[in-house]
Structure formats: C-alpha cells, structure tokens
mmCIF file with all atom_site columns, C-alpha atoms in Angstrom:
data_model
loop_
_atom_site.group_PDB
_atom_site.id
_atom_site.type_symbol
_atom_site.label_atom_id
_atom_site.label_alt_id
_atom_site.label_comp_id
_atom_site.label_asym_id
_atom_site.label_entity_id
_atom_site.label_seq_id
_atom_site.pdbx_PDB_ins_code
_atom_site.Cartn_x
_atom_site.Cartn_y
_atom_site.Cartn_z
_atom_site.occupancy
_atom_site.B_iso_or_equiv
_atom_site.pdbx_formal_charge
_atom_site.auth_seq_id
_atom_site.auth_comp_id
_atom_site.auth_asym_id
_atom_site.auth_atom_id
_atom_site.pdbx_PDB_model_num
ATOM 1   C CA . UNK A 1 1   ? 296.814 286.796 116.410 1.00 94.00 ? 1   UNK A CA 1
ATOM 2   C CA . UNK A 1 2   ? 299.829 285.219 118.083 1.00 95.00 ? 2   UNK A CA 1
ATOM 3   C CA . UNK A 1 3   ? 303.042 283.988 116.477 1.00 97.00 ? 3   UNK A CA 1
ATOM 4   C CA . UNK A 1 4   ? 304.977 281.327 118.371 1.00 94.00 ? 4   UNK A CA 1
ATOM 5   C CA . UNK A 1 5   ? 308.680 281.399 117.500 1.00 94.00 ? 5   UNK A CA 1
ATOM 6   C CA . UNK A 1 6   ? 312.062 280.133 118.655 1.00 91.00 ? 6   UNK A CA 1
ATOM 7   C CA . UNK A 1 7   ? 315.275 281.992 119.485 1.00 92.00 ? 7   UNK A CA 1
ATOM 8   C CA . UNK A 1 8   ? 315.751 284.834 117.015 1.00 95.00 ? 8   UNK A CA 1
ATOM 9   C CA . UNK A 1 9   ? 319.472 284.280 116.649 1.00 94.00 ? 9   UNK A CA 1
ATOM 10  C CA . UNK A 1 10  ? 319.014 280.734 115.337 1.00 93.00 ? 10  UNK A CA 1
ATOM 11  C CA . UNK A 1 11  ? 315.451 280.059 114.183 1.00 93.00 ? 11  UNK A CA 1
ATOM 12  C CA . UNK A 1 12  ? 315.496 280.752 110.468 1.00 95.00 ? 12  UNK A CA 1
ATOM 13  C CA . UNK A 1 13  ? 312.037 279.293 110.005 1.00 93.00 ? 13  UNK A CA 1
ATOM 14  C CA . UNK A 1 14  ? 310.614 281.620 112.670 1.00 96.00 ? 14  UNK A CA 1
ATOM 15  C CA . UNK A 1 15  ? 312.139 284.623 110.915 1.00 98.00 ? 15  UNK A CA 1
ATOM 16  C CA . UNK A 1 16  ? 310.035 284.153 107.799 1.00 98.00 ? 16  UNK A CA 1
ATOM 17  C CA . UNK A 1 17  ? 306.499 284.757 109.122 1.00 98.00 ? 17  UNK A CA 1
ATOM 18  C CA . UNK A 1 18  ? 307.708 287.228 111.756 1.00 98.00 ? 18  UNK A CA 1
ATOM 19  C CA . UNK A 1 19  ? 309.401 289.359 109.103 1.00 98.00 ? 19  UNK A CA 1
ATOM 20  C CA . UNK A 1 20  ? 306.427 289.036 106.774 1.00 98.00 ? 20  UNK A CA 1
ATOM 21  C CA . UNK A 1 21  ? 303.916 290.145 109.385 1.00 98.00 ? 21  UNK A CA 1
ATOM 22  C CA . UNK A 1 22  ? 306.047 292.900 110.884 1.00 98.00 ? 22  UNK A CA 1
ATOM 23  C CA . UNK A 1 23  ? 307.047 294.384 107.533 1.00 98.00 ? 23  UNK A CA 1
ATOM 24  C CA . UNK A 1 24  ? 303.486 294.193 106.196 1.00 98.00 ? 24  UNK A CA 1
ATOM 25  C CA . UNK A 1 25  ? 302.056 295.834 109.314 1.00 98.00 ? 25  UNK A CA 1
ATOM 26  C CA . UNK A 1 26  ? 300.005 292.847 110.487 1.00 98.00 ? 26  UNK A CA 1
ATOM 27  C CA . UNK A 1 27  ? 299.463 293.111 114.228 1.00 97.00 ? 27  UNK A CA 1
ATOM 28  C CA . UNK A 1 28  ? 300.391 290.079 116.321 1.00 97.00 ? 28  UNK A CA 1
ATOM 29  C CA . UNK A 1 29  ? 301.594 289.102 119.760 1.00 96.00 ? 29  UNK A CA 1
ATOM 30  C CA . UNK A 1 30  ? 304.957 287.355 119.853 1.00 96.00 ? 30  UNK A CA 1
ATOM 31  C CA . UNK A 1 31  ? 305.334 284.185 121.924 1.00 92.00 ? 31  UNK A CA 1
ATOM 32  C CA . UNK A 1 32  ? 309.003 283.241 122.126 1.00 90.00 ? 32  UNK A CA 1
ATOM 33  C CA . UNK A 1 33  ? 309.869 279.721 123.260 1.00 88.00 ? 33  UNK A CA 1
ATOM 34  C CA . UNK A 1 34  ? 313.571 279.383 123.919 1.00 77.00 ? 34  UNK A CA 1
ATOM 35  C CA . UNK A 1 35  ? 315.599 276.382 122.743 1.00 68.00 ? 35  UNK A CA 1
ATOM 36  C CA . UNK A 1 36  ? 317.794 276.479 125.831 1.00 62.00 ? 36  UNK A CA 1
ATOM 37  C CA . UNK A 1 37  ? 317.001 273.043 127.249 1.00 60.00 ? 37  UNK A CA 1
ATOM 38  C CA . UNK A 1 38  ? 317.065 271.209 123.922 1.00 58.00 ? 38  UNK A CA 1
ATOM 39  C CA . UNK A 1 39  ? 314.542 269.367 121.796 1.00 57.00 ? 39  UNK A CA 1
ATOM 40  C CA . UNK A 1 40  ? 313.897 266.173 123.752 1.00 61.00 ? 40  UNK A CA 1
ATOM 41  C CA . UNK A 1 41  ? 310.181 265.268 123.980 1.00 64.00 ? 41  UNK A CA 1
ATOM 42  C CA . UNK A 1 42  ? 310.151 266.073 127.705 1.00 68.00 ? 42  UNK A CA 1
ATOM 43  C CA . UNK A 1 43  ? 312.014 269.376 127.413 1.00 66.00 ? 43  UNK A CA 1
ATOM 44  C CA . UNK A 1 44  ? 310.341 272.598 128.524 1.00 66.00 ? 44  UNK A CA 1
ATOM 45  C CA . UNK A 1 45  ? 310.521 273.834 124.918 1.00 67.00 ? 45  UNK A CA 1
ATOM 46  C CA . UNK A 1 46  ? 308.648 270.807 123.579 1.00 67.00 ? 46  UNK A CA 1
ATOM 47  C CA . UNK A 1 47  ? 306.106 270.814 126.414 1.00 69.00 ? 47  UNK A CA 1
ATOM 48  C CA . UNK A 1 48  ? 305.339 274.499 125.858 1.00 67.00 ? 48  UNK A CA 1
ATOM 49  C CA . UNK A 1 49  ? 305.114 274.027 122.106 1.00 68.00 ? 49  UNK A CA 1
ATOM 50  C CA . UNK A 1 50  ? 302.713 271.107 122.474 1.00 67.00 ? 50  UNK A CA 1
ATOM 51  C CA . UNK A 1 51  ? 300.164 273.535 123.897 1.00 73.00 ? 51  UNK A CA 1
ATOM 52  C CA . UNK A 1 52  ? 300.179 275.417 120.602 1.00 69.00 ? 52  UNK A CA 1
ATOM 53  C CA . UNK A 1 53  ? 300.776 272.850 117.845 1.00 69.00 ? 53  UNK A CA 1
ATOM 54  C CA . UNK A 1 54  ? 300.472 269.075 117.441 1.00 68.00 ? 54  UNK A CA 1
ATOM 55  C CA . UNK A 1 55  ? 303.428 269.176 115.021 1.00 64.00 ? 55  UNK A CA 1
ATOM 56  C CA . UNK A 1 56  ? 305.819 270.181 117.802 1.00 66.00 ? 56  UNK A CA 1
ATOM 57  C CA . UNK A 1 57  ? 307.698 272.710 115.682 1.00 75.00 ? 57  UNK A CA 1
ATOM 58  C CA . UNK A 1 58  ? 308.020 276.473 115.447 1.00 85.00 ? 58  UNK A CA 1
ATOM 59  C CA . UNK A 1 59  ? 306.760 278.763 114.079 1.00 95.00 ? 59  UNK A CA 1
ATOM 60  C CA . UNK A 1 60  ? 303.040 278.523 114.778 1.00 94.00 ? 60  UNK A CA 1
ATOM 61  C CA . UNK A 1 61  ? 300.460 281.162 113.918 1.00 96.00 ? 61  UNK A CA 1
ATOM 62  C CA . UNK A 1 62  ? 297.455 281.233 116.249 1.00 95.00 ? 62  UNK A CA 1
ATOM 63  C CA . UNK A 1 63  ? 294.417 283.114 115.032 1.00 95.00 ? 63  UNK A CA 1
ATOM 64  C CA . UNK A 1 64  ? 291.505 283.792 117.356 1.00 88.00 ? 64  UNK A CA 1
ATOM 65  C CA . UNK A 1 65  ? 288.359 283.939 115.299 1.00 80.00 ? 65  UNK A CA 1
ATOM 66  C CA . UNK A 1 66  ? 285.084 285.333 116.584 1.00 70.00 ? 66  UNK A CA 1
ATOM 67  C CA . UNK A 1 67  ? 281.613 284.410 115.378 1.00 66.00 ? 67  UNK A CA 1
ATOM 68  C CA . UNK A 1 68  ? 278.044 284.307 116.639 1.00 67.00 ? 68  UNK A CA 1
ATOM 69  C CA . UNK A 1 69  ? 278.804 280.960 118.245 1.00 68.00 ? 69  UNK A CA 1
ATOM 70  C CA . UNK A 1 70  ? 281.756 282.365 120.199 1.00 63.00 ? 70  UNK A CA 1
ATOM 71  C CA . UNK A 1 71  ? 285.525 282.471 119.902 1.00 73.00 ? 71  UNK A CA 1
ATOM 72  C CA . UNK A 1 72  ? 287.485 279.835 118.014 1.00 84.00 ? 72  UNK A CA 1
ATOM 73  C CA . UNK A 1 73  ? 291.278 279.394 118.096 1.00 88.00 ? 73  UNK A CA 1
ATOM 74  C CA . UNK A 1 74  ? 292.886 278.215 114.880 1.00 91.00 ? 74  UNK A CA 1
ATOM 75  C CA . UNK A 1 75  ? 296.545 277.196 114.538 1.00 92.00 ? 75  UNK A CA 1
ATOM 76  C CA . UNK A 1 76  ? 298.681 277.125 111.396 1.00 95.00 ? 76  UNK A CA 1
ATOM 77  C CA . UNK A 1 77  ? 302.130 275.615 111.834 1.00 92.00 ? 77  UNK A CA 1
ATOM 78  C CA . UNK A 1 78  ? 303.965 275.444 108.500 1.00 92.00 ? 78  UNK A CA 1
ATOM 79  C CA . UNK A 1 79  ? 305.779 278.520 107.213 1.00 95.00 ? 79  UNK A CA 1
ATOM 80  C CA . UNK A 1 80  ? 304.407 278.279 103.697 1.00 95.00 ? 80  UNK A CA 1
ATOM 81  C CA . UNK A 1 81  ? 300.923 277.540 105.024 1.00 96.00 ? 81  UNK A CA 1
ATOM 82  C CA . UNK A 1 82  ? 301.217 280.548 107.338 1.00 97.00 ? 82  UNK A CA 1
ATOM 83  C CA . UNK A 1 83  ? 302.197 282.760 104.398 1.00 98.00 ? 83  UNK A CA 1
ATOM 84  C CA . UNK A 1 84  ? 299.270 281.546 102.308 1.00 98.00 ? 84  UNK A CA 1
ATOM 85  C CA . UNK A 1 85  ? 296.861 281.973 105.204 1.00 98.00 ? 85  UNK A CA 1
ATOM 86  C CA . UNK A 1 86  ? 297.990 285.557 105.738 1.00 98.00 ? 86  UNK A CA 1
ATOM 87  C CA . UNK A 1 87  ? 297.797 286.336 102.026 1.00 98.00 ? 87  UNK A CA 1
ATOM 88  C CA . UNK A 1 88  ? 294.192 285.157 101.949 1.00 98.00 ? 88  UNK A CA 1
ATOM 89  C CA . UNK A 1 89  ? 293.268 286.868 105.195 1.00 97.00 ? 89  UNK A CA 1
ATOM 90  C CA . UNK A 1 90  ? 294.764 290.224 104.161 1.00 98.00 ? 90  UNK A CA 1
ATOM 91  C CA . UNK A 1 91  ? 294.373 290.443 100.363 1.00 98.00 ? 91  UNK A CA 1
ATOM 92  C CA . UNK A 1 92  ? 294.705 294.239 100.370 1.00 98.00 ? 92  UNK A CA 1
ATOM 93  C CA . UNK A 1 93  ? 298.317 293.905 101.560 1.00 98.00 ? 93  UNK A CA 1
ATOM 94  C CA . UNK A 1 94  ? 299.315 292.143 98.314  1.00 98.00 ? 94  UNK A CA 1
ATOM 95  C CA . UNK A 1 95  ? 301.709 289.767 100.017 1.00 98.00 ? 95  UNK A CA 1
ATOM 96  C CA . UNK A 1 96  ? 302.119 287.882 96.736  1.00 98.00 ? 96  UNK A CA 1
ATOM 97  C CA . UNK A 1 97  ? 302.823 289.739 93.465  1.00 98.00 ? 97  UNK A CA 1
ATOM 98  C CA . UNK A 1 98  ? 299.690 290.958 91.684  1.00 97.00 ? 98  UNK A CA 1
ATOM 99  C CA . UNK A 1 99  ? 300.592 289.675 88.233  1.00 97.00 ? 99  UNK A CA 1
ATOM 100 C CA . UNK A 1 100 ? 299.508 286.047 87.797  1.00 98.00 ? 100 UNK A CA 1
ATOM 101 C CA . UNK A 1 101 ? 302.792 284.876 86.274  1.00 98.00 ? 101 UNK A CA 1
ATOM 102 C CA . UNK A 1 102 ? 304.893 286.730 88.827  1.00 98.00 ? 102 UNK A CA 1
ATOM 103 C CA . UNK A 1 103 ? 302.707 285.279 91.571  1.00 98.00 ? 103 UNK A CA 1
ATOM 104 C CA . UNK A 1 104 ? 303.241 281.764 90.228  1.00 98.00 ? 104 UNK A CA 1
ATOM 105 C CA . UNK A 1 105 ? 306.975 282.368 90.027  1.00 98.00 ? 105 UNK A CA 1
ATOM 106 C CA . UNK A 1 106 ? 307.036 283.674 93.604  1.00 98.00 ? 106 UNK A CA 1
ATOM 107 C CA . UNK A 1 107 ? 305.239 280.555 94.804  1.00 98.00 ? 107 UNK A CA 1
ATOM 108 C CA . UNK A 1 108 ? 307.670 278.402 92.828  1.00 98.00 ? 108 UNK A CA 1
ATOM 109 C CA . UNK A 1 109 ? 310.798 279.944 94.329  1.00 98.00 ? 109 UNK A CA 1
ATOM 110 C CA . UNK A 1 110 ? 309.325 279.830 97.837  1.00 97.00 ? 110 UNK A CA 1
ATOM 111 C CA . UNK A 1 111 ? 308.527 276.140 97.390  1.00 96.00 ? 111 UNK A CA 1
ATOM 112 C CA . UNK A 1 112 ? 312.061 275.533 96.127  1.00 97.00 ? 112 UNK A CA 1
ATOM 113 C CA . UNK A 1 113 ? 313.455 277.273 99.199  1.00 95.00 ? 113 UNK A CA 1
ATOM 114 C CA . UNK A 1 114 ? 311.024 275.408 101.444 1.00 93.00 ? 114 UNK A CA 1
ATOM 115 C CA . UNK A 1 115 ? 312.129 271.978 100.263 1.00 93.00 ? 115 UNK A CA 1
ATOM 116 C CA . UNK A 1 116 ? 315.659 272.475 98.976  1.00 95.00 ? 116 UNK A CA 1
ATOM 117 C CA . UNK A 1 117 ? 319.136 273.804 99.661  1.00 97.00 ? 117 UNK A CA 1
ATOM 118 C CA . UNK A 1 118 ? 319.736 271.206 102.364 1.00 96.00 ? 118 UNK A CA 1
ATOM 119 C CA . UNK A 1 119 ? 323.520 271.483 102.177 1.00 97.00 ? 119 UNK A CA 1
ATOM 120 C CA . UNK A 1 120 ? 323.476 275.210 102.818 1.00 98.00 ? 120 UNK A CA 1
ATOM 121 C CA . UNK A 1 121 ? 321.000 274.761 105.662 1.00 95.00 ? 121 UNK A CA 1
ATOM 122 C CA . UNK A 1 122 ? 323.008 271.968 107.275 1.00 95.00 ? 122 UNK A CA 1
ATOM 123 C CA . UNK A 1 123 ? 326.502 273.397 107.009 1.00 97.00 ? 123 UNK A CA 1
ATOM 124 C CA . UNK A 1 124 ? 325.624 277.080 107.397 1.00 97.00 ? 124 UNK A CA 1
ATOM 125 C CA . UNK A 1 125 ? 322.994 277.257 110.161 1.00 96.00 ? 125 UNK A CA 1
ATOM 126 C CA . UNK A 1 126 ? 321.641 280.713 110.867 1.00 96.00 ? 126 UNK A CA 1
ATOM 127 C CA . UNK A 1 127 ? 323.615 282.507 113.562 1.00 96.00 ? 127 UNK A CA 1
ATOM 128 C CA . UNK A 1 128 ? 323.048 286.244 113.354 1.00 96.00 ? 128 UNK A CA 1
ATOM 129 C CA . UNK A 1 129 ? 325.476 287.250 116.081 1.00 94.00 ? 129 UNK A CA 1
ATOM 130 C CA . UNK A 1 130 ? 328.407 285.363 114.540 1.00 95.00 ? 130 UNK A CA 1
ATOM 131 C CA . UNK A 1 131 ? 330.928 286.361 111.872 1.00 96.00 ? 131 UNK A CA 1
ATOM 132 C CA . UNK A 1 132 ? 332.392 283.225 110.299 1.00 97.00 ? 132 UNK A CA 1
ATOM 133 C CA . UNK A 1 133 ? 333.926 284.090 106.909 1.00 97.00 ? 133 UNK A CA 1
ATOM 134 C CA . UNK A 1 134 ? 336.690 281.555 107.417 1.00 97.00 ? 134 UNK A CA 1
ATOM 135 C CA . UNK A 1 135 ? 334.080 278.828 107.881 1.00 97.00 ? 135 UNK A CA 1
ATOM 136 C CA . UNK A 1 136 ? 332.278 279.941 104.749 1.00 98.00 ? 136 UNK A CA 1
ATOM 137 C CA . UNK A 1 137 ? 335.506 279.867 102.754 1.00 97.00 ? 137 UNK A CA 1
ATOM 138 C CA . UNK A 1 138 ? 336.319 276.364 103.989 1.00 97.00 ? 138 UNK A CA 1
ATOM 139 C CA . UNK A 1 139 ? 332.823 275.058 103.309 1.00 97.00 ? 139 UNK A CA 1
ATOM 140 C CA . UNK A 1 140 ? 332.839 276.317 99.733  1.00 97.00 ? 140 UNK A CA 1
ATOM 141 C CA . UNK A 1 141 ? 336.179 274.598 99.261  1.00 97.00 ? 141 UNK A CA 1
ATOM 142 C CA . UNK A 1 142 ? 335.311 271.306 100.942 1.00 97.00 ? 142 UNK A CA 1
ATOM 143 C CA . UNK A 1 143 ? 331.549 270.937 100.393 1.00 97.00 ? 143 UNK A CA 1
ATOM 144 C CA . UNK A 1 144 ? 330.588 270.949 96.692  1.00 98.00 ? 144 UNK A CA 1
ATOM 145 C CA . UNK A 1 145 ? 326.896 270.752 97.593  1.00 98.00 ? 145 UNK A CA 1
ATOM 146 C CA . UNK A 1 146 ? 327.095 274.012 99.535  1.00 98.00 ? 146 UNK A CA 1
ATOM 147 C CA . UNK A 1 147 ? 328.716 275.704 96.556  1.00 98.00 ? 147 UNK A CA 1
ATOM 148 C CA . UNK A 1 148 ? 326.029 274.291 94.265  1.00 98.00 ? 148 UNK A CA 1
ATOM 149 C CA . UNK A 1 149 ? 323.260 275.560 96.563  1.00 98.00 ? 149 UNK A CA 1
ATOM 150 C CA . UNK A 1 150 ? 324.790 279.043 96.641  1.00 98.00 ? 150 UNK A CA 1
ATOM 151 C CA . UNK A 1 151 ? 325.191 279.113 92.860  1.00 98.00 ? 151 UNK A CA 1
ATOM 152 C CA . UNK A 1 152 ? 321.554 278.135 92.356  1.00 98.00 ? 152 UNK A CA 1
ATOM 153 C CA . UNK A 1 153 ? 320.361 280.808 94.787  1.00 98.00 ? 153 UNK A CA 1
ATOM 154 C CA . UNK A 1 154 ? 322.492 283.461 93.083  1.00 98.00 ? 154 UNK A CA 1
ATOM 155 C CA . UNK A 1 155 ? 321.101 282.451 89.682  1.00 98.00 ? 155 UNK A CA 1
ATOM 156 C CA . UNK A 1 156 ? 317.536 282.521 90.976  1.00 98.00 ? 156 UNK A CA 1
ATOM 157 C CA . UNK A 1 157 ? 317.942 285.925 92.629  1.00 98.00 ? 157 UNK A CA 1
ATOM 158 C CA . UNK A 1 158 ? 319.734 287.372 89.598  1.00 98.00 ? 158 UNK A CA 1
ATOM 159 C CA . UNK A 1 159 ? 316.947 286.387 87.219  1.00 98.00 ? 159 UNK A CA 1
ATOM 160 C CA . UNK A 1 160 ? 314.250 287.898 89.432  1.00 98.00 ? 160 UNK A CA 1
ATOM 161 C CA . UNK A 1 161 ? 316.180 291.099 90.132  1.00 98.00 ? 161 UNK A CA 1
ATOM 162 C CA . UNK A 1 162 ? 316.766 291.653 86.413  1.00 98.00 ? 162 UNK A CA 1
ATOM 163 C CA . UNK A 1 163 ? 313.173 290.840 85.483  1.00 98.00 ? 163 UNK A CA 1
ATOM 164 C CA . UNK A 1 164 ? 311.553 293.011 88.153  1.00 98.00 ? 164 UNK A CA 1
ATOM 165 C CA . UNK A 1 165 ? 314.170 295.756 88.508  1.00 97.00 ? 165 UNK A CA 1
ATOM 166 C CA . UNK A 1 166 ? 314.917 295.292 92.215  1.00 97.00 ? 166 UNK A CA 1
ATOM 167 C CA . UNK A 1 167 ? 315.709 296.290 94.835  1.00 98.00 ? 167 UNK A CA 1
ATOM 168 C CA . UNK A 1 168 ? 313.760 293.255 96.079  1.00 98.00 ? 168 UNK A CA 1
ATOM 169 C CA . UNK A 1 169 ? 313.018 290.054 94.198  1.00 98.00 ? 169 UNK A CA 1
ATOM 170 C CA . UNK A 1 170 ? 309.698 291.208 92.773  1.00 98.00 ? 170 UNK A CA 1
ATOM 171 C CA . UNK A 1 171 ? 310.386 294.907 92.989  1.00 98.00 ? 171 UNK A CA 1
ATOM 172 C CA . UNK A 1 172 ? 308.513 295.551 96.203  1.00 98.00 ? 172 UNK A CA 1
ATOM 173 C CA . UNK A 1 173 ? 308.498 293.444 99.390  1.00 98.00 ? 173 UNK A CA 1
ATOM 174 C CA . UNK A 1 174 ? 306.645 290.128 99.077  1.00 98.00 ? 174 UNK A CA 1
ATOM 175 C CA . UNK A 1 175 ? 306.502 286.723 100.742 1.00 98.00 ? 175 UNK A CA 1
ATOM 176 C CA . UNK A 1 176 ? 309.478 285.693 98.587  1.00 98.00 ? 176 UNK A CA 1
ATOM 177 C CA . UNK A 1 177 ? 311.764 288.180 100.330 1.00 98.00 ? 177 UNK A CA 1
ATOM 178 C CA . UNK A 1 178 ? 310.613 286.982 103.737 1.00 98.00 ? 178 UNK A CA 1
ATOM 179 C CA . UNK A 1 179 ? 311.323 283.434 102.615 1.00 97.00 ? 179 UNK A CA 1
ATOM 180 C CA . UNK A 1 180 ? 314.877 284.187 101.515 1.00 98.00 ? 180 UNK A CA 1
ATOM 181 C CA . UNK A 1 181 ? 315.738 286.484 104.422 1.00 98.00 ? 181 UNK A CA 1
ATOM 182 C CA . UNK A 1 182 ? 317.435 283.645 106.354 1.00 98.00 ? 182 UNK A CA 1
ATOM 183 C CA . UNK A 1 183 ? 319.678 283.019 103.342 1.00 98.00 ? 183 UNK A CA 1
ATOM 184 C CA . UNK A 1 184 ? 320.579 286.705 103.268 1.00 98.00 ? 184 UNK A CA 1
ATOM 185 C CA . UNK A 1 185 ? 321.586 286.348 106.904 1.00 98.00 ? 185 UNK A CA 1
ATOM 186 C CA . UNK A 1 186 ? 323.754 283.337 106.095 1.00 98.00 ? 186 UNK A CA 1
ATOM 187 C CA . UNK A 1 187 ? 325.509 285.223 103.302 1.00 98.00 ? 187 UNK A CA 1
ATOM 188 C CA . UNK A 1 188 ? 326.555 287.826 105.857 1.00 97.00 ? 188 UNK A CA 1
ATOM 189 C CA . UNK A 1 189 ? 327.447 285.431 108.669 1.00 97.00 ? 189 UNK A CA 1
ATOM 190 C CA . UNK A 1 190 ? 329.622 283.168 106.525 1.00 98.00 ? 190 UNK A CA 1
ATOM 191 C CA . UNK A 1 191 ? 330.996 285.888 104.238 1.00 98.00 ? 191 UNK A CA 1
ATOM 192 C CA . UNK A 1 192 ? 329.792 283.989 101.186 1.00 98.00 ? 192 UNK A CA 1
ATOM 193 C CA . UNK A 1 193 ? 331.205 285.608 98.029  1.00 97.00 ? 193 UNK A CA 1
ATOM 194 C CA . UNK A 1 194 ? 328.489 287.034 95.787  1.00 97.00 ? 194 UNK A CA 1
ATOM 195 C CA . UNK A 1 195 ? 328.373 289.536 92.949  1.00 97.00 ? 195 UNK A CA 1
ATOM 196 C CA . UNK A 1 196 ? 327.731 293.218 93.612  1.00 97.00 ? 196 UNK A CA 1
ATOM 197 C CA . UNK A 1 197 ? 324.061 293.100 92.586  1.00 97.00 ? 197 UNK A CA 1
ATOM 198 C CA . UNK A 1 198 ? 323.455 290.116 94.871  1.00 98.00 ? 198 UNK A CA 1
ATOM 199 C CA . UNK A 1 199 ? 325.202 291.870 97.760  1.00 98.00 ? 199 UNK A CA 1
ATOM 200 C CA . UNK A 1 200 ? 322.933 294.853 97.092  1.00 98.00 ? 200 UNK A CA 1
ATOM 201 C CA . UNK A 1 201 ? 319.890 292.597 97.447  1.00 98.00 ? 201 UNK A CA 1
ATOM 202 C CA . UNK A 1 202 ? 321.228 291.194 100.724 1.00 98.00 ? 202 UNK A CA 1
ATOM 203 C CA . UNK A 1 203 ? 321.702 294.764 101.939 1.00 98.00 ? 203 UNK A CA 1
ATOM 204 C CA . UNK A 1 204 ? 318.185 295.718 100.804 1.00 98.00 ? 204 UNK A CA 1
ATOM 205 C CA . UNK A 1 205 ? 316.698 292.895 102.880 1.00 98.00 ? 205 UNK A CA 1
ATOM 206 C CA . UNK A 1 206 ? 318.769 293.850 105.914 1.00 98.00 ? 206 UNK A CA 1
ATOM 207 C CA . UNK A 1 207 ? 317.673 297.485 105.675 1.00 98.00 ? 207 UNK A CA 1
ATOM 208 C CA . UNK A 1 208 ? 314.000 296.540 105.912 1.00 98.00 ? 208 UNK A CA 1
ATOM 209 C CA . UNK A 1 209 ? 312.745 297.972 109.232 1.00 98.00 ? 209 UNK A CA 1
ATOM 210 C CA . UNK A 1 210 ? 311.376 294.584 110.267 1.00 98.00 ? 210 UNK A CA 1
ATOM 211 C CA . UNK A 1 211 ? 314.677 292.836 109.526 1.00 98.00 ? 211 UNK A CA 1
ATOM 212 C CA . UNK A 1 212 ? 316.560 295.458 111.506 1.00 98.00 ? 212 UNK A CA 1
ATOM 213 C CA . UNK A 1 213 ? 314.221 294.874 114.441 1.00 98.00 ? 213 UNK A CA 1
ATOM 214 C CA . UNK A 1 214 ? 314.742 291.093 114.250 1.00 97.00 ? 214 UNK A CA 1
ATOM 215 C CA . UNK A 1 215 ? 318.528 291.439 114.144 1.00 97.00 ? 215 UNK A CA 1
ATOM 216 C CA . UNK A 1 216 ? 318.481 293.846 117.085 1.00 96.00 ? 216 UNK A CA 1
ATOM 217 C CA . UNK A 1 217 ? 316.435 291.366 119.128 1.00 95.00 ? 217 UNK A CA 1
ATOM 218 C CA . UNK A 1 218 ? 318.682 288.464 118.093 1.00 94.00 ? 218 UNK A CA 1
ATOM 219 C CA . UNK A 1 219 ? 321.816 290.281 119.196 1.00 93.00 ? 219 UNK A CA 1
ATOM 220 C CA . UNK A 1 220 ? 320.157 291.141 122.511 1.00 91.00 ? 220 UNK A CA 1
ATOM 221 C CA . UNK A 1 221 ? 319.476 287.470 123.299 1.00 83.00 ? 221 UNK A CA 1
ATOM 222 C CA . UNK A 1 222 ? 323.128 286.941 124.255 1.00 62.00 ? 222 UNK A CA 1
ATOM 223 C CA . UNK A 1 223 ? 322.800 283.213 124.488 1.00 54.00 ? 223 UNK A CA 1
ATOM 224 C CA . UNK A 1 224 ? 324.321 280.119 122.981 1.00 46.00 ? 224 UNK A CA 1
ATOM 225 C CA . UNK A 1 225 ? 322.493 276.961 122.049 1.00 44.00 ? 225 UNK A CA 1
ATOM 226 C CA . UNK A 1 226 ? 324.480 273.874 121.140 1.00 40.00 ? 226 UNK A CA 1
ATOM 227 C CA . UNK A 1 227 ? 322.622 271.555 118.806 1.00 38.00 ? 227 UNK A CA 1
ATOM 228 C CA . UNK A 1 228 ? 323.656 269.291 115.963 1.00 36.00 ? 228 UNK A CA 1
ATOM 229 C CA . UNK A 1 229 ? 320.499 269.265 113.836 1.00 38.00 ? 229 UNK A CA 1
ATOM 230 C CA . UNK A 1 230 ? 318.726 272.574 114.401 1.00 38.00 ? 230 UNK A CA 1
ATOM 231 C CA . UNK A 1 231 ? 316.635 272.583 111.259 1.00 32.00 ? 231 UNK A CA 1
ATOM 232 C CA . UNK A 1 232 ? 314.927 269.293 111.959 1.00 33.00 ? 232 UNK A CA 1
ATOM 233 C CA . UNK A 1 233 ? 312.818 271.050 114.583 1.00 35.00 ? 233 UNK A CA 1
ATOM 234 C CA . UNK A 1 234 ? 311.543 273.834 112.321 1.00 37.00 ? 234 UNK A CA 1
ATOM 235 C CA . UNK A 1 235 ? 309.247 273.909 109.311 1.00 34.00 ? 235 UNK A CA 1
#
C-alpha cells in the first residue's frame, strides 16, 4: 500500500491515516507531495496529486490488489473512508473499539470531528514547528466560536476518558485518537488552556511512537508555506 500525504508540518488531514497505520503496524510506502508551489490547478502539487486521486486532495490511500486476473490498483481518498477501509481490511488490529456501543460512539465522535469545529480549524491551523500561545490567548478572547469549539472538544474528551479510564479516548489506541491527534497538536501550538486530565491526554497522544515520528519529520521539513485556506485542500 501507498499513502499520499502533504507536508507533515501543516497537513492535519494527512496526519490521521499516517498515524493510524504507523501506530497499528500497517506497512505502507509514504508518498509526500509538498505544498510549496500552492494549490492552483496547474501547480506541481495538483498535477502530481491528479495521478493518484480524482478528488485532488490529500491524503490518498492506494492499495494494490492481486488476483487471478492480475494486479488492480484501488484508491481511497477521504480520511474517514480510509479509516473504515483499513478497519475492514485488518480486523485483527481492532482499529475500532470491540464493544458495539463504544464502536458506535467512536464513529460518532470521528464524524463530528470530520465535519465540525470549523472555527478551530480556520483560526488555529496545524503548525507543529510553531509556538503561538499569544495567538491562542487572543483567539479565545476575540473569537467566541473558537472558544466554543474548544469547550465542546474538552467535554467530549472528558466524557470518554472517564468512561473508558484513559489514557486514550477508548482506553487503548483507536481510530478516534488518530482523528483527534491534529487537535492535540493545536492545543500545544497555541497553548490552549485545558484541565490537567485533558493535558494528560494530549501528552499521551504525543508520546505515541508514531506521533513522535511524525513530529520529528515535521520539524525536519524546515519550510514555510503561506496559504490562506489550507484546510480546503484536505479531506
């Protein structure tokens, strides 16, 4: 399998399946397409991505299937679809919780993350190499929607951590933790104030070996990409 991703410092959507696969021990080849020349239809990034996905967005999972009729290449290009595909392909890895109700709850919170929290996404884009606590403080003061997003996330995490005992949302690592990893990164970057038990969850995600590897790679990129609407190019 191949996973097509964008710059690790910025691409929050790419982080999700990469972290999931790496932490779960699913072998894959990484194909990194850099954002450097922007997102115009004729940019090198868009031209390269068009060879992998008709949607024109990262990440993309490419699975090479083999049968009696030969090899077949299959692409999945939505983060939630990628997670579901991997869960079905590798059932022994238990990427979703085993309990039916916990599994339904995990899918619910991932769907909420997938479609919501637009204020936090817009005003606090992922930037692993940065430390911007003063920006976070200002945003919470000036942007009520960002504060509301953070409060909802804290409530959601708190309920799951209490119910399942931590240190991760459903006790052990699942798709849900991979899905919220970019938010954990934002909490650190923008110094967002959270309670001790929430900070402990953020730390638990960052101490995952796969997350440590991603952060190390992101810091090694040593680049800067200026864009106004980064999350409109990822799904």
